[in-house]
Amino acid sequence: MDQQDRELYGLQMLRAIAASGVVIRHTLDMSDGSEAGRFSPVWMATFGAAGVDLFFVISGFIMVYVSFPPGRAADTPGRFMIKRARRIFPLYWICSAGILAISLVGFLKHKNIGAFSIFNSIFLLPGDKLIFVAWTLSYEMYFYVAFAICLIFGKLIQTSISTVLLMICGIVLGRWIQDSSFSDFISSPIVLEFCFGIAIALLFISRSKWEYPPALGALGFFLIIVAPIFVSHPGDTAILRVIAWGLPATLIVGAFLKTKRPRSKAGRAVILLGDASYAIYLTHIFVMLGYGWLIKATFVGGVSQVSFAPMIICLCLVVGVLTHLYVEKPILELVRKVTILQRRPPPLEAGSLPR
């Protein structure tokens, strides 16, 4: 593949959509606490949670795609894990420390923060954590560890297939783990969504020309949106979630793989949101805390949220982008300098897709 073929701007757009969906979901849920009650249909808030499933499929694809660049040696397990850890943990630890600080000054009295949740938070272990959305990061790290183990094979097909088999073995054997938190975590079928991403990556890499009906992407969006109409909350059951949101998310990812670099200002703005998607995901919880306080303690809680909710959604995106530009990027650059790895020409990626 040449440079243009390896650019994946469509996945950055999907990351922007996924992060925005999660923000919309939590904003609409929070708005339900006002005296005026929910102003939007329940299904409208529910399908935003599918942003997580979209993130998981994208992650499965990207890990395969960037770990086996054409004509170069695959990442070693150690190198792979160092790159993933320095990408995930710095901003996450900062946000976790922020939640802990807010708790220590007297807020979040409803949240039971003890040594167990702090320990889980530091290492992203299954169970209660300081940041409630960090459960998804625990699954990301689980997938990274499984993929790193299988990188021992050093070959695209062997690594990909063995990773899928390892994840499936976890689903089957995880039920015999005594600790319920780890048992429920390991045995959850939601990890199949990473496997869907791996499958798409193998198909994409094997084709000299990617031909994919755009209609399948449109179908994926349609299925995600209408699923909550027929199933009250697909996210309540892992296997149902995989079917209702994971499979459609896979259709969507396939449709965005050949998206060209956007030329319009709007398109470039979406790419920026994709670059900032991780920061948006982590920092929007702080905006939600402020929004919740406004609803409880000010006049905002006594009126319809139809005008306030869009402003909160926009604020979440702005805070996330600013955090990405002025906190996340400088910290990542510093961490990369501190953890210098043996240099090799980096594979071409979409925009600033994190490695």
Short mmCIF file of C-alpha atoms in Angstrom, two decimals:
data_model
loop_
_atom_site.label_atom_id
_atom_site.label_comp_id
_atom_site.label_asym_id
_atom_site.label_seq_id
_atom_site.Cartn_x
_atom_site.Cartn_y
_atom_site.Cartn_z
CA MET A 1 0.00 0.00 0.00
CA ASP A 2 1.16 3.54 -0.70
CA GLN A 3 0.79 6.41 1.74
CA GLN A 4 -2.68 7.37 0.60
CA ASP A 5 -3.87 3.79 0.95
CA ARG A 6 -2.70 3.64 4.55
CA GLU A 7 -4.40 6.84 5.61
CA LEU A 8 -7.43 6.10 7.75
CA TYR A 9 -9.16 9.43 8.18
CA GLY A 10 -12.51 7.67 8.22
CA LEU A 11 -11.64 5.98 11.50
CA GLN A 12 -10.85 9.35 13.05
CA MET A 13 -14.28 10.52 11.95
CA LEU A 14 -15.82 7.44 13.54
CA ARG A 15 -13.94 8.14 16.77
CA ALA A 16 -15.47 11.61 16.77
CA ILE A 17 -18.92 10.10 16.25
CA ALA A 18 -18.34 7.49 18.98
CA ALA A 19 -17.15 10.04 21.55
CA SER A 20 -20.02 12.37 20.70
CA GLY A 21 -22.49 9.52 21.07
CA VAL A 22 -21.26 8.75 24.58
CA VAL A 23 -21.43 12.44 25.52
CA ILE A 24 -24.98 12.73 24.18
CA ARG A 25 -26.00 9.61 26.09
CA HIS A 26 -24.73 10.87 29.44
CA THR A 27 -26.02 14.41 28.88
CA LEU A 28 -29.54 13.23 28.10
CA ASP A 29 -29.46 10.87 31.08
CA MET A 30 -28.35 13.73 33.34
CA SER A 31 -31.06 16.01 31.98
CA ASP A 32 -33.63 13.48 33.15
CA GLY A 33 -32.93 14.63 36.73
CA SER A 34 -34.53 18.04 36.19
CA GLU A 35 -38.00 18.81 37.52
CA ALA A 36 -39.27 19.02 33.96
CA GLY A 37 -38.08 15.46 33.36
CA ARG A 38 -36.70 13.89 30.21
CA PHE A 39 -37.35 15.91 27.06
CA SER A 40 -36.10 13.28 24.61
CA PRO A 41 -37.28 9.72 23.93
CA VAL A 42 -35.46 7.07 25.97
CA TRP A 43 -34.23 5.32 22.83
CA MET A 44 -32.52 8.52 21.68
CA ALA A 45 -30.35 8.57 24.79
CA THR A 46 -29.78 4.83 24.75
CA PHE A 47 -28.20 4.39 21.32
CA GLY A 48 -25.44 6.89 22.16
CA ALA A 49 -23.92 4.18 24.35
CA ALA A 50 -23.10 2.28 21.15
CA GLY A 51 -20.15 4.65 20.80
CA VAL A 52 -18.30 2.28 23.12
CA ASP A 53 -18.91 -0.65 20.77
CA LEU A 54 -17.68 1.43 17.86
CA PHE A 55 -14.51 2.23 19.83
CA PHE A 56 -13.93 -1.49 20.50
CA VAL A 57 -14.25 -2.53 16.86
CA ILE A 58 -11.96 0.32 15.79
CA SER A 59 -9.41 -0.71 18.42
CA GLY A 60 -9.36 -4.30 17.19
CA PHE A 61 -8.76 -3.08 13.65
CA ILE A 62 -6.07 -0.54 14.52
CA MET A 63 -3.98 -2.85 16.70
CA VAL A 64 -3.60 -5.30 13.83
CA TYR A 65 -3.15 -2.60 11.20
CA VAL A 66 -0.39 -0.63 12.91
CA SER A 67 1.44 -3.63 14.38
CA PHE A 68 2.15 -5.20 10.98
CA PRO A 69 3.22 -2.40 8.59
CA PRO A 70 4.15 -3.65 5.11
CA GLY A 71 7.81 -4.48 4.67
CA ARG A 72 8.74 -3.99 8.33
CA ALA A 73 9.09 -6.21 11.36
CA ALA A 74 6.11 -6.54 13.64
CA ASP A 75 6.13 -4.96 17.07
CA THR A 76 7.56 -7.06 19.88
CA PRO A 77 5.19 -7.73 22.80
CA GLY A 78 7.20 -5.44 25.10
CA ARG A 79 7.37 -2.58 22.62
CA PHE A 80 3.66 -2.89 21.91
CA MET A 81 2.67 -2.76 25.59
CA ILE A 82 4.94 0.20 26.32
CA LYS A 83 3.35 2.17 23.49
CA ARG A 84 -0.16 1.29 24.61
CA ALA A 85 0.53 2.04 28.29
CA ARG A 86 2.07 5.44 27.60
CA ARG A 87 -0.92 6.27 25.39
CA ILE A 88 -3.62 5.18 27.85
CA PHE A 89 -2.38 5.92 31.36
CA PRO A 90 -1.04 9.52 31.59
CA LEU A 91 -4.30 11.39 30.89
CA TYR A 92 -6.33 8.69 32.60
CA TRP A 93 -4.29 9.00 35.80
CA ILE A 94 -4.64 12.79 35.71
CA CYS A 95 -8.43 12.54 35.39
CA SER A 96 -8.57 9.88 38.13
CA ALA A 97 -6.57 12.17 40.41
CA GLY A 98 -9.05 14.93 39.60
CA ILE A 99 -11.99 12.79 40.69
CA LEU A 100 -10.14 11.80 43.86
CA ALA A 101 -9.42 15.46 44.65
CA ILE A 102 -13.05 16.43 44.10
CA SER A 103 -14.07 13.66 46.48
CA LEU A 104 -11.56 14.70 49.15
CA VAL A 105 -12.91 18.27 49.28
CA GLY A 106 -16.39 17.01 50.10
CA PHE A 107 -18.13 16.37 46.82
CA LEU A 108 -19.21 12.97 45.44
CA LYS A 109 -20.47 11.89 48.86
CA HIS A 110 -22.61 9.24 47.18
CA LYS A 111 -19.50 7.55 45.76
CA ASN A 112 -17.72 5.10 48.04
CA ILE A 113 -14.02 5.66 47.35
CA GLY A 114 -11.72 3.30 49.20
CA ALA A 115 -8.35 1.65 48.81
CA PHE A 116 -9.87 -1.06 46.60
CA SER A 117 -11.30 1.35 44.03
CA ILE A 118 -8.09 3.41 44.03
CA PHE A 119 -5.98 0.28 43.45
CA ASN A 120 -8.30 -0.83 40.65
CA SER A 121 -8.11 2.63 39.14
CA ILE A 122 -4.32 2.74 39.09
CA PHE A 123 -4.00 -0.52 37.15
CA LEU A 124 -7.37 -0.50 35.33
CA LEU A 125 -8.42 -3.76 36.93
CA PRO A 126 -12.00 -5.05 36.78
CA GLY A 127 -14.33 -3.68 39.43
CA ASP A 128 -15.18 -0.27 40.83
CA LYS A 129 -12.94 2.62 39.75
CA LEU A 130 -12.75 6.36 40.36
CA ILE A 131 -13.91 7.13 36.82
CA PHE A 132 -17.13 5.30 36.06
CA VAL A 133 -16.50 5.19 32.28
CA ALA A 134 -13.11 3.51 32.83
CA TRP A 135 -14.72 0.06 32.64
CA THR A 136 -14.17 0.31 28.88
CA LEU A 137 -10.47 1.02 29.38
CA SER A 138 -10.18 -2.15 31.45
CA TYR A 139 -11.42 -4.09 28.43
CA GLU A 140 -9.02 -2.19 26.18
CA MET A 141 -6.09 -3.17 28.39
CA TYR A 142 -7.30 -6.77 28.54
CA PHE A 143 -7.35 -6.86 24.75
CA TYR A 144 -3.90 -5.26 24.55
CA VAL A 145 -2.43 -7.85 26.91
CA ALA A 146 -3.97 -10.71 24.90
CA PHE A 147 -2.73 -9.21 21.63
CA ALA A 148 0.75 -8.62 23.07
CA ILE A 149 1.00 -12.25 24.17
CA CYS A 150 0.10 -13.40 20.67
CA LEU A 151 2.62 -11.02 19.09
CA ILE A 152 5.18 -13.64 20.13
CA PHE A 153 4.34 -15.35 16.83
CA GLY A 154 5.49 -12.26 14.94
CA LYS A 155 3.20 -13.00 11.98
CA LEU A 156 -0.02 -11.28 10.96
CA ILE A 157 -2.27 -14.31 10.52
CA GLN A 158 -0.93 -16.31 13.47
CA THR A 159 -1.12 -13.35 15.83
CA SER A 160 -4.61 -12.37 14.73
CA ILE A 161 -6.13 -15.84 14.89
CA SER A 162 -4.47 -16.71 18.19
CA THR A 163 -5.74 -13.46 19.71
CA VAL A 164 -9.29 -14.28 18.67
CA LEU A 165 -8.98 -17.80 20.07
CA LEU A 166 -7.52 -16.49 23.31
CA MET A 167 -10.41 -14.08 23.76
CA ILE A 168 -12.93 -16.83 23.07
CA CYS A 169 -11.20 -19.12 25.57
CA GLY A 170 -11.52 -16.34 28.13
CA ILE A 171 -15.27 -16.15 27.52
CA VAL A 172 -15.65 -19.92 27.96
CA LEU A 173 -13.24 -20.49 30.84
CA GLY A 174 -13.78 -17.22 32.66
CA ARG A 175 -16.93 -18.56 34.28
CA TRP A 176 -14.81 -20.85 36.43
CA ILE A 177 -12.88 -17.98 38.03
CA GLN A 178 -13.83 -17.76 41.70
CA ASP A 179 -13.75 -13.97 42.01
CA SER A 180 -17.06 -12.72 40.57
CA SER A 181 -15.65 -9.41 39.33
CA PHE A 182 -12.94 -11.11 37.29
CA SER A 183 -15.27 -13.91 36.22
CA ASP A 184 -17.90 -11.53 34.86
CA PHE A 185 -15.20 -9.44 33.22
CA ILE A 186 -13.27 -12.21 31.47
CA SER A 187 -16.36 -14.15 30.38
CA SER A 188 -18.16 -11.14 28.87
CA PRO A 189 -18.91 -11.60 25.16
CA ILE A 190 -18.30 -7.89 24.59
CA VAL A 191 -14.64 -8.71 23.87
CA LEU A 192 -15.86 -10.27 20.61
CA GLU A 193 -16.13 -6.73 19.29
CA PHE A 194 -12.33 -6.47 19.29
CA CYS A 195 -12.33 -9.72 17.31
CA PHE A 196 -14.71 -8.19 14.76
CA GLY A 197 -12.19 -5.40 14.28
CA ILE A 198 -9.40 -7.94 13.80
CA ALA A 199 -11.45 -9.71 11.13
CA ILE A 200 -12.06 -6.47 9.24
CA ALA A 201 -8.34 -5.66 9.44
CA LEU A 202 -7.37 -9.02 7.96
CA LEU A 203 -9.80 -8.55 5.09
CA PHE A 204 -8.64 -5.00 4.49
CA ILE A 205 -4.94 -5.85 4.50
CA SER A 206 -5.45 -8.84 2.20
CA ARG A 207 -7.18 -6.80 -0.51
CA SER A 208 -5.20 -4.79 -3.03
CA LYS A 209 -8.31 -2.67 -3.52
CA TRP A 210 -10.95 -2.23 -0.84
CA GLU A 211 -14.41 -2.43 -2.37
CA TYR A 212 -17.15 -2.10 0.20
CA PRO A 213 -20.79 -1.11 -0.35
CA PRO A 214 -21.44 2.21 1.46
CA ALA A 215 -24.98 0.99 2.02
CA LEU A 216 -23.66 -1.45 4.62
CA GLY A 217 -22.35 1.47 6.66
CA ALA A 218 -25.72 3.20 6.43
CA LEU A 219 -27.39 -0.04 7.48
CA GLY A 220 -25.08 -0.24 10.49
CA PHE A 221 -26.05 3.25 11.67
CA PHE A 222 -29.72 2.47 11.14
CA LEU A 223 -29.54 -0.76 13.15
CA ILE A 224 -27.75 0.94 16.05
CA ILE A 225 -30.33 3.75 16.18
CA VAL A 226 -33.43 1.55 16.01
CA ALA A 227 -32.18 -1.25 18.29
CA PRO A 228 -33.32 0.49 21.53
CA ILE A 229 -36.83 0.84 20.08
CA PHE A 230 -37.21 -2.93 20.03
CA VAL A 231 -34.91 -3.78 22.95
CA SER A 232 -35.29 -1.49 25.99
CA HIS A 233 -31.55 -1.35 26.66
CA PRO A 234 -29.23 -3.53 24.56
CA GLY A 235 -26.33 -2.66 26.85
CA ASP A 236 -27.86 -4.49 29.79
CA THR A 237 -26.92 -7.91 28.37
CA ALA A 238 -23.46 -8.34 26.89
CA ILE A 239 -24.37 -10.84 24.16
CA LEU A 240 -27.39 -8.77 23.18
CA ARG A 241 -25.17 -5.71 23.04
CA VAL A 242 -22.70 -7.47 20.75
CA ILE A 243 -25.51 -8.42 18.37
CA ALA A 244 -27.46 -5.15 18.48
CA TRP A 245 -24.50 -2.75 18.44
CA GLY A 246 -21.25 -4.68 17.91
CA LEU A 247 -22.16 -6.23 14.58
CA PRO A 248 -23.61 -2.99 13.14
CA ALA A 249 -20.50 -1.15 14.36
CA THR A 250 -18.43 -3.60 12.31
CA LEU A 251 -20.46 -2.78 9.21
CA ILE A 252 -19.82 0.92 9.84
CA VAL A 253 -16.06 0.53 10.28
CA GLY A 254 -15.78 -1.32 6.99
CA ALA A 255 -17.56 1.49 5.18
CA PHE A 256 -15.21 4.20 6.48
CA LEU A 257 -11.86 2.59 5.69
CA LYS A 258 -11.37 4.33 2.35
CA THR A 259 -12.59 7.76 3.37
CA LYS A 260 -10.31 10.41 1.89
CA ARG A 261 -8.71 13.32 3.72
CA PRO A 262 -11.43 15.94 4.28
CA ARG A 263 -10.88 19.27 2.57
CA SER A 264 -13.65 21.32 4.16
CA LYS A 265 -13.37 23.13 7.48
CA ALA A 266 -16.20 21.01 8.84
CA GLY A 267 -14.40 17.83 7.83
CA ARG A 268 -11.16 18.96 9.44
CA ALA A 269 -13.10 19.85 12.60
CA VAL A 270 -14.44 16.31 12.74
CA ILE A 271 -10.92 14.95 12.37
CA LEU A 272 -9.84 17.16 15.28
CA LEU A 273 -12.69 15.74 17.38
CA GLY A 274 -11.46 12.27 16.42
CA ASP A 275 -7.94 13.15 17.51
CA ALA A 276 -9.39 14.42 20.80
CA SER A 277 -11.84 11.54 21.26
CA TYR A 278 -9.92 9.97 24.17
CA ALA A 279 -9.70 13.31 25.97
CA ILE A 280 -13.40 13.95 25.31
CA TYR A 281 -14.27 10.54 26.69
CA LEU A 282 -12.35 11.08 29.92
CA THR A 283 -13.04 14.75 30.59
CA HIS A 284 -16.75 14.87 29.83
CA ILE A 285 -17.42 13.32 33.23
CA PHE A 286 -16.25 16.56 34.87
CA VAL A 287 -18.72 18.56 32.77
CA MET A 288 -21.40 16.05 33.78
CA LEU A 289 -20.60 16.68 37.46
CA GLY A 290 -21.02 20.42 36.90
CA TYR A 291 -24.23 19.88 34.95
CA GLY A 292 -25.61 17.70 37.73
CA TRP A 293 -24.83 20.43 40.27
CA LEU A 294 -26.61 23.03 38.13
CA ILE A 295 -29.71 20.86 37.95
CA LYS A 296 -29.73 20.21 41.69
CA ALA A 297 -28.72 23.61 43.08
CA THR A 298 -29.83 26.27 40.59
CA PHE A 299 -32.82 27.38 38.54
CA VAL A 300 -31.58 25.15 35.71
CA GLY A 301 -33.19 22.15 37.40
CA GLY A 302 -36.63 23.73 37.30
CA VAL A 303 -36.90 24.26 33.56
CA SER A 304 -36.88 22.12 30.46
CA GLN A 305 -33.42 20.99 29.43
CA VAL A 306 -34.15 21.20 25.72
CA SER A 307 -31.97 24.32 25.41
CA PHE A 308 -29.39 23.49 28.09
CA ALA A 309 -28.52 19.96 26.95
CA PRO A 310 -27.11 21.00 23.53
CA MET A 311 -24.95 23.62 25.24
CA ILE A 312 -23.62 21.00 27.67
CA ILE A 313 -22.83 18.65 24.79
CA CYS A 314 -20.90 21.39 22.99
CA LEU A 315 -19.09 22.28 26.22
CA CYS A 316 -17.99 18.65 26.64
CA LEU A 317 -16.52 18.66 23.13
CA VAL A 318 -14.74 21.98 23.65
CA VAL A 319 -13.27 20.89 27.00
CA GLY A 320 -12.11 17.65 25.45
CA VAL A 321 -10.43 19.37 22.49
CA LEU A 322 -8.68 21.91 24.73
CA THR A 323 -7.52 19.11 27.02
CA HIS A 324 -6.20 17.22 24.01
CA LEU A 325 -4.30 20.22 22.64
CA TYR A 326 -2.88 21.67 25.84
CA VAL A 327 -2.65 18.72 28.23
CA GLU A 328 -2.73 15.38 26.45
CA LYS A 329 -0.42 16.16 23.51
CA PRO A 330 2.35 17.83 25.58
CA ILE A 331 2.24 15.03 28.14
CA LEU A 332 2.39 12.34 25.46
CA GLU A 333 5.36 14.06 23.87
CA LEU A 334 7.12 14.20 27.23
CA VAL A 335 6.35 10.55 27.98
CA ARG A 336 7.65 9.50 24.56
CA LYS A 337 10.94 11.31 25.22
CA VAL A 338 11.27 9.64 28.62
CA THR A 339 10.42 6.17 27.29
CA ILE A 340 12.54 6.21 24.17
CA LEU A 341 12.14 3.04 22.16
CA GLN A 342 14.46 1.76 19.49
CA ARG A 343 13.66 3.92 16.54
CA ARG A 344 12.24 2.60 13.32
CA PRO A 345 10.29 4.40 10.57
CA PRO A 346 6.72 4.66 11.91
CA PRO A 347 3.84 3.19 9.90
CA LEU A 348 1.55 5.71 8.30
CA GLU A 349 -1.64 6.25 10.19
CA ALA A 350 -4.76 8.34 10.04
CA GLY A 351 -4.15 11.89 11.12
CA SER A 352 -2.75 11.45 14.58
CA LEU A 353 -4.12 8.02 15.34
CA PRO A 354 -2.47 7.05 18.64
CA ARG A 355 -0.04 4.16 18.61
#
